[in-house]
């Protein structure tokens, strides 16, 4: 296993007291700063909160097989962009350990795990699912935008095992455009159904006409869901 890497990140600080956190993972080839800029461009008003810190980590550059081994900022390697091939578990597990340092940093700052949401766009959503289902199932929730898991994903088995042991699982929000020609809408639907069958509480939203991209209505839906999962703390 590779050494645990400290990841670069940018963050949007809360306007008030920091009592919850969101970790938002970019898609393949992007950066935390790139995703942050994209979110700001499509969200009116900006995706920011009085009590929530939003962290946008950047994946380290690694050789990426679908690009014939060229370096790319990706969370893990894969044989091809398809549901029908084995996962590269080693690269996924290494990155889960590195992202775990960010989660631990929030915990050290006084934010309990049940006040942390993990999510991402495209490959970032798949990474978030592995992180939440397999390593940090005690987070408040997980979201995946325009994302999918492989048919034999270790995440399904992890969910089944926790269900069998009567252990809690985070709730999942998925969003997907019907015109996505990179990560097919059907792949997202199938992922949702398999996770639901394994025992996870899932909600799947289709966005008609949306390609492989973020949209303003999608981000508004996400904002409301985040506030539902990690609302402001009421003073006693």
Short mmCIF file of C-alpha atoms in Angstrom, two decimals:
data_model
loop_
_atom_site.label_atom_id
_atom_site.label_comp_id
_atom_site.label_asym_id
_atom_site.label_seq_id
_atom_site.Cartn_x
_atom_site.Cartn_y
_atom_site.Cartn_z
CA UNK A 1 0.00 0.00 0.00
CA UNK A 2 1.27 3.48 -0.88
CA UNK A 3 2.09 6.02 1.80
CA UNK A 4 -0.84 8.14 2.93
CA UNK A 5 -0.65 11.46 1.10
CA UNK A 6 -1.58 14.85 2.49
CA UNK A 7 -3.89 16.34 -0.14
CA UNK A 8 -4.05 19.93 -1.30
CA UNK A 9 -7.42 21.57 -0.74
CA UNK A 10 -9.30 24.83 -0.80
CA UNK A 11 -12.22 25.65 1.47
CA UNK A 12 -15.17 27.99 1.84
CA UNK A 13 -15.45 29.07 5.45
CA UNK A 14 -18.83 29.51 7.13
CA UNK A 15 -20.11 33.02 7.77
CA UNK A 16 -20.74 32.13 11.40
CA UNK A 17 -19.60 29.48 13.86
CA UNK A 18 -18.27 26.31 12.19
CA UNK A 19 -20.45 23.39 13.40
CA UNK A 20 -20.58 21.10 10.32
CA UNK A 21 -18.53 20.25 7.22
CA UNK A 22 -18.99 19.13 3.62
CA UNK A 23 -16.19 17.41 1.67
CA UNK A 24 -16.87 17.86 -2.07
CA UNK A 25 -14.73 15.79 -4.49
CA UNK A 26 -14.07 16.83 -8.10
CA UNK A 27 -14.31 14.70 -11.24
CA UNK A 28 -11.39 13.18 -13.15
CA UNK A 29 -8.81 15.65 -14.42
CA UNK A 30 -10.19 18.56 -12.39
CA UNK A 31 -8.94 20.15 -9.14
CA UNK A 32 -10.53 21.32 -5.93
CA UNK A 33 -10.17 24.91 -7.06
CA UNK A 34 -11.66 24.04 -10.45
CA UNK A 35 -14.73 22.44 -8.87
CA UNK A 36 -15.06 25.32 -6.43
CA UNK A 37 -15.11 27.80 -9.35
CA UNK A 38 -17.66 25.69 -11.25
CA UNK A 39 -19.96 25.45 -8.24
CA UNK A 40 -19.78 29.22 -7.80
CA UNK A 41 -20.59 29.77 -11.49
CA UNK A 42 -23.74 27.61 -11.53
CA UNK A 43 -25.13 28.32 -8.04
CA UNK A 44 -27.25 31.38 -7.24
CA UNK A 45 -26.46 32.46 -4.62
CA UNK A 46 -23.11 30.75 -4.02
CA UNK A 47 -23.07 27.37 -2.24
CA UNK A 48 -22.09 28.66 1.18
CA UNK A 49 -23.58 28.41 4.64
CA UNK A 50 -23.52 30.19 7.98
CA UNK A 51 -22.41 27.06 9.87
CA UNK A 52 -20.87 24.70 7.28
CA UNK A 53 -17.29 24.62 6.02
CA UNK A 54 -17.04 23.25 2.46
CA UNK A 55 -13.74 21.59 1.61
CA UNK A 56 -12.66 20.96 -1.99
CA UNK A 57 -9.64 18.58 -2.01
CA UNK A 58 -7.50 17.97 -5.11
CA UNK A 59 -6.58 14.44 -6.19
CA UNK A 60 -2.85 13.82 -6.74
CA UNK A 61 -1.68 13.33 -10.32
CA UNK A 62 -1.32 9.65 -11.20
CA UNK A 63 -1.01 7.58 -14.38
CA UNK A 64 -4.55 7.03 -15.64
CA UNK A 65 -5.21 3.96 -17.77
CA UNK A 66 -8.15 5.38 -19.83
CA UNK A 67 -5.70 8.12 -20.94
CA UNK A 68 -3.07 5.51 -21.91
CA UNK A 69 -1.12 6.08 -18.72
CA UNK A 70 -0.89 9.87 -18.97
CA UNK A 71 -0.81 11.73 -15.66
CA UNK A 72 -4.17 13.06 -14.47
CA UNK A 73 -5.65 14.32 -11.21
CA UNK A 74 -7.88 11.31 -10.53
CA UNK A 75 -8.97 9.73 -7.26
CA UNK A 76 -8.21 6.20 -8.47
CA UNK A 77 -7.20 4.31 -11.59
CA UNK A 78 -9.67 2.28 -13.64
CA UNK A 79 -9.34 -0.05 -16.60
CA UNK A 80 -11.96 1.88 -18.57
CA UNK A 81 -14.99 4.08 -17.97
CA UNK A 82 -17.48 1.23 -17.69
CA UNK A 83 -19.57 -0.60 -15.10
CA UNK A 84 -18.43 -3.93 -16.52
CA UNK A 85 -14.81 -4.10 -15.36
CA UNK A 86 -13.12 -4.81 -12.01
CA UNK A 87 -12.34 -1.93 -9.67
CA UNK A 88 -8.76 -0.90 -8.96
CA UNK A 89 -9.15 -1.52 -5.24
CA UNK A 90 -5.55 -0.67 -4.31
CA UNK A 91 -5.70 2.88 -5.67
CA UNK A 92 -9.18 3.37 -4.18
CA UNK A 93 -8.09 2.19 -0.74
CA UNK A 94 -4.97 4.35 -0.78
CA UNK A 95 -7.05 7.42 -1.57
CA UNK A 96 -9.65 6.56 1.07
CA UNK A 97 -6.82 6.64 3.61
CA UNK A 98 -5.59 10.02 2.33
CA UNK A 99 -9.11 11.51 2.36
CA UNK A 100 -9.53 10.08 5.84
CA UNK A 101 -6.91 12.57 7.02
CA UNK A 102 -9.20 15.42 5.94
CA UNK A 103 -12.12 13.87 7.83
CA UNK A 104 -9.92 13.43 10.89
CA UNK A 105 -8.83 17.05 10.59
CA UNK A 106 -12.45 18.15 10.83
CA UNK A 107 -13.03 15.86 13.81
CA UNK A 108 -9.93 17.34 15.47
CA UNK A 109 -11.44 20.79 14.86
CA UNK A 110 -14.47 19.76 16.92
CA UNK A 111 -16.83 18.57 14.16
CA UNK A 112 -18.33 15.13 14.98
CA UNK A 113 -18.61 12.59 12.16
CA UNK A 114 -22.41 12.80 12.24
CA UNK A 115 -22.04 16.48 11.26
CA UNK A 116 -19.96 15.73 8.15
CA UNK A 117 -21.32 15.12 4.62
CA UNK A 118 -19.18 13.60 1.85
CA UNK A 119 -19.96 13.87 -1.85
CA UNK A 120 -18.66 14.46 -5.32
CA UNK A 121 -19.17 14.90 -9.03
CA UNK A 122 -18.55 12.04 -11.50
CA UNK A 123 -15.48 10.10 -10.30
CA UNK A 124 -15.62 12.19 -7.12
CA UNK A 125 -19.07 10.77 -6.40
CA UNK A 126 -17.80 7.21 -6.78
CA UNK A 127 -14.89 8.02 -4.48
CA UNK A 128 -17.30 9.52 -1.94
CA UNK A 129 -19.40 6.34 -2.01
CA UNK A 130 -16.37 4.17 -1.26
CA UNK A 131 -15.30 6.54 1.50
CA UNK A 132 -18.74 6.65 3.12
CA UNK A 133 -19.88 3.05 2.61
CA UNK A 134 -16.61 1.28 3.41
CA UNK A 135 -14.56 3.56 5.67
CA UNK A 136 -16.73 6.26 7.29
CA UNK A 137 -20.34 5.00 7.42
CA UNK A 138 -21.02 7.16 10.48
CA UNK A 139 -21.07 10.41 8.48
CA UNK A 140 -24.31 12.37 8.13
CA UNK A 141 -24.80 11.56 4.46
CA UNK A 142 -23.24 11.06 1.04
CA UNK A 143 -24.08 12.56 -2.35
CA UNK A 144 -23.07 11.52 -5.86
CA UNK A 145 -23.67 13.74 -8.91
CA UNK A 146 -23.40 12.17 -12.40
CA UNK A 147 -21.66 9.16 -10.85
CA UNK A 148 -21.68 5.36 -10.93
CA UNK A 149 -20.19 2.30 -9.25
CA UNK A 150 -18.93 -0.80 -11.05
CA UNK A 151 -21.18 -3.87 -10.99
CA UNK A 152 -18.87 -5.74 -8.60
CA UNK A 153 -18.11 -2.71 -6.41
CA UNK A 154 -16.80 -3.34 -2.92
CA UNK A 155 -19.21 -0.63 -1.76
CA UNK A 156 -22.22 -2.95 -2.30
CA UNK A 157 -20.66 -5.67 -0.17
CA UNK A 158 -19.81 -3.19 2.58
CA UNK A 159 -23.41 -1.97 2.70
CA UNK A 160 -24.74 -5.53 2.84
CA UNK A 161 -22.36 -6.41 5.68
CA UNK A 162 -23.38 -3.39 7.74
CA UNK A 163 -27.06 -4.15 7.16
CA UNK A 164 -26.50 -7.75 8.22
CA UNK A 165 -24.78 -6.57 11.40
CA UNK A 166 -27.62 -4.09 12.08
CA UNK A 167 -25.23 -1.14 11.85
CA UNK A 168 -26.28 2.31 10.61
CA UNK A 169 -25.59 3.55 7.10
CA UNK A 170 -25.52 7.08 5.70
CA UNK A 171 -28.34 8.26 3.45
CA UNK A 172 -27.46 8.73 -0.23
CA UNK A 173 -28.56 11.49 -2.61
CA UNK A 174 -27.90 10.89 -6.31
CA UNK A 175 -28.49 13.32 -9.18
CA UNK A 176 -27.99 12.55 -12.87
CA UNK A 177 -28.69 14.20 -16.21
CA UNK A 178 -30.75 12.24 -18.73
CA UNK A 179 -28.48 13.40 -21.60
CA UNK A 180 -25.19 12.40 -19.93
CA UNK A 181 -23.16 10.66 -22.65
CA UNK A 182 -20.02 10.04 -20.54
CA UNK A 183 -21.57 8.48 -17.43
CA UNK A 184 -24.86 7.13 -18.70
CA UNK A 185 -28.03 7.96 -16.79
CA UNK A 186 -28.80 4.22 -16.66
CA UNK A 187 -25.47 3.59 -14.87
CA UNK A 188 -26.48 6.05 -12.17
CA UNK A 189 -29.93 4.48 -11.83
CA UNK A 190 -28.45 0.98 -11.64
CA UNK A 191 -26.02 2.11 -8.95
CA UNK A 192 -28.87 3.56 -6.91
CA UNK A 193 -30.94 0.38 -7.25
CA UNK A 194 -28.07 -1.91 -6.25
CA UNK A 195 -27.23 0.22 -3.21
CA UNK A 196 -30.91 0.27 -2.23
CA UNK A 197 -31.09 -3.52 -2.66
CA UNK A 198 -28.00 -3.87 -0.46
CA UNK A 199 -29.77 -1.91 2.28
CA UNK A 200 -28.95 1.77 1.82
CA UNK A 201 -31.52 4.58 1.94
CA UNK A 202 -31.20 6.21 -1.49
CA UNK A 203 -32.88 9.05 -3.37
CA UNK A 204 -32.31 9.39 -7.12
CA UNK A 205 -33.17 12.58 -9.02
CA UNK A 206 -33.13 12.76 -12.83
CA UNK A 207 -32.52 16.09 -14.56
CA UNK A 208 -34.06 16.11 -18.06
CA UNK A 209 -31.75 17.35 -20.81
CA UNK A 210 -28.72 17.72 -18.54
CA UNK A 211 -25.39 16.50 -19.92
CA UNK A 212 -22.30 15.53 -17.86
CA UNK A 213 -22.33 18.76 -15.90
CA UNK A 214 -23.61 20.61 -12.86
CA UNK A 215 -26.76 22.72 -13.07
CA UNK A 216 -28.40 25.44 -11.00
CA UNK A 217 -31.54 23.37 -10.13
CA UNK A 218 -29.34 20.43 -9.12
CA UNK A 219 -27.23 22.59 -6.82
CA UNK A 220 -30.32 24.12 -5.26
CA UNK A 221 -31.63 20.63 -4.52
CA UNK A 222 -28.25 19.70 -3.06
CA UNK A 223 -28.22 22.82 -0.86
CA UNK A 224 -31.58 21.89 0.65
CA UNK A 225 -30.51 18.28 1.21
CA UNK A 226 -27.28 19.36 2.94
CA UNK A 227 -29.23 21.65 5.27
CA UNK A 228 -31.59 18.77 6.07
CA UNK A 229 -28.70 16.43 6.93
CA UNK A 230 -26.60 18.96 8.87
CA UNK A 231 -28.90 21.80 10.00
CA UNK A 232 -27.74 24.70 12.12
CA UNK A 233 -27.40 23.83 15.79
CA UNK A 234 -30.13 25.33 17.95
CA UNK A 235 -28.94 27.00 21.13
CA UNK A 236 -30.44 25.52 24.27
#
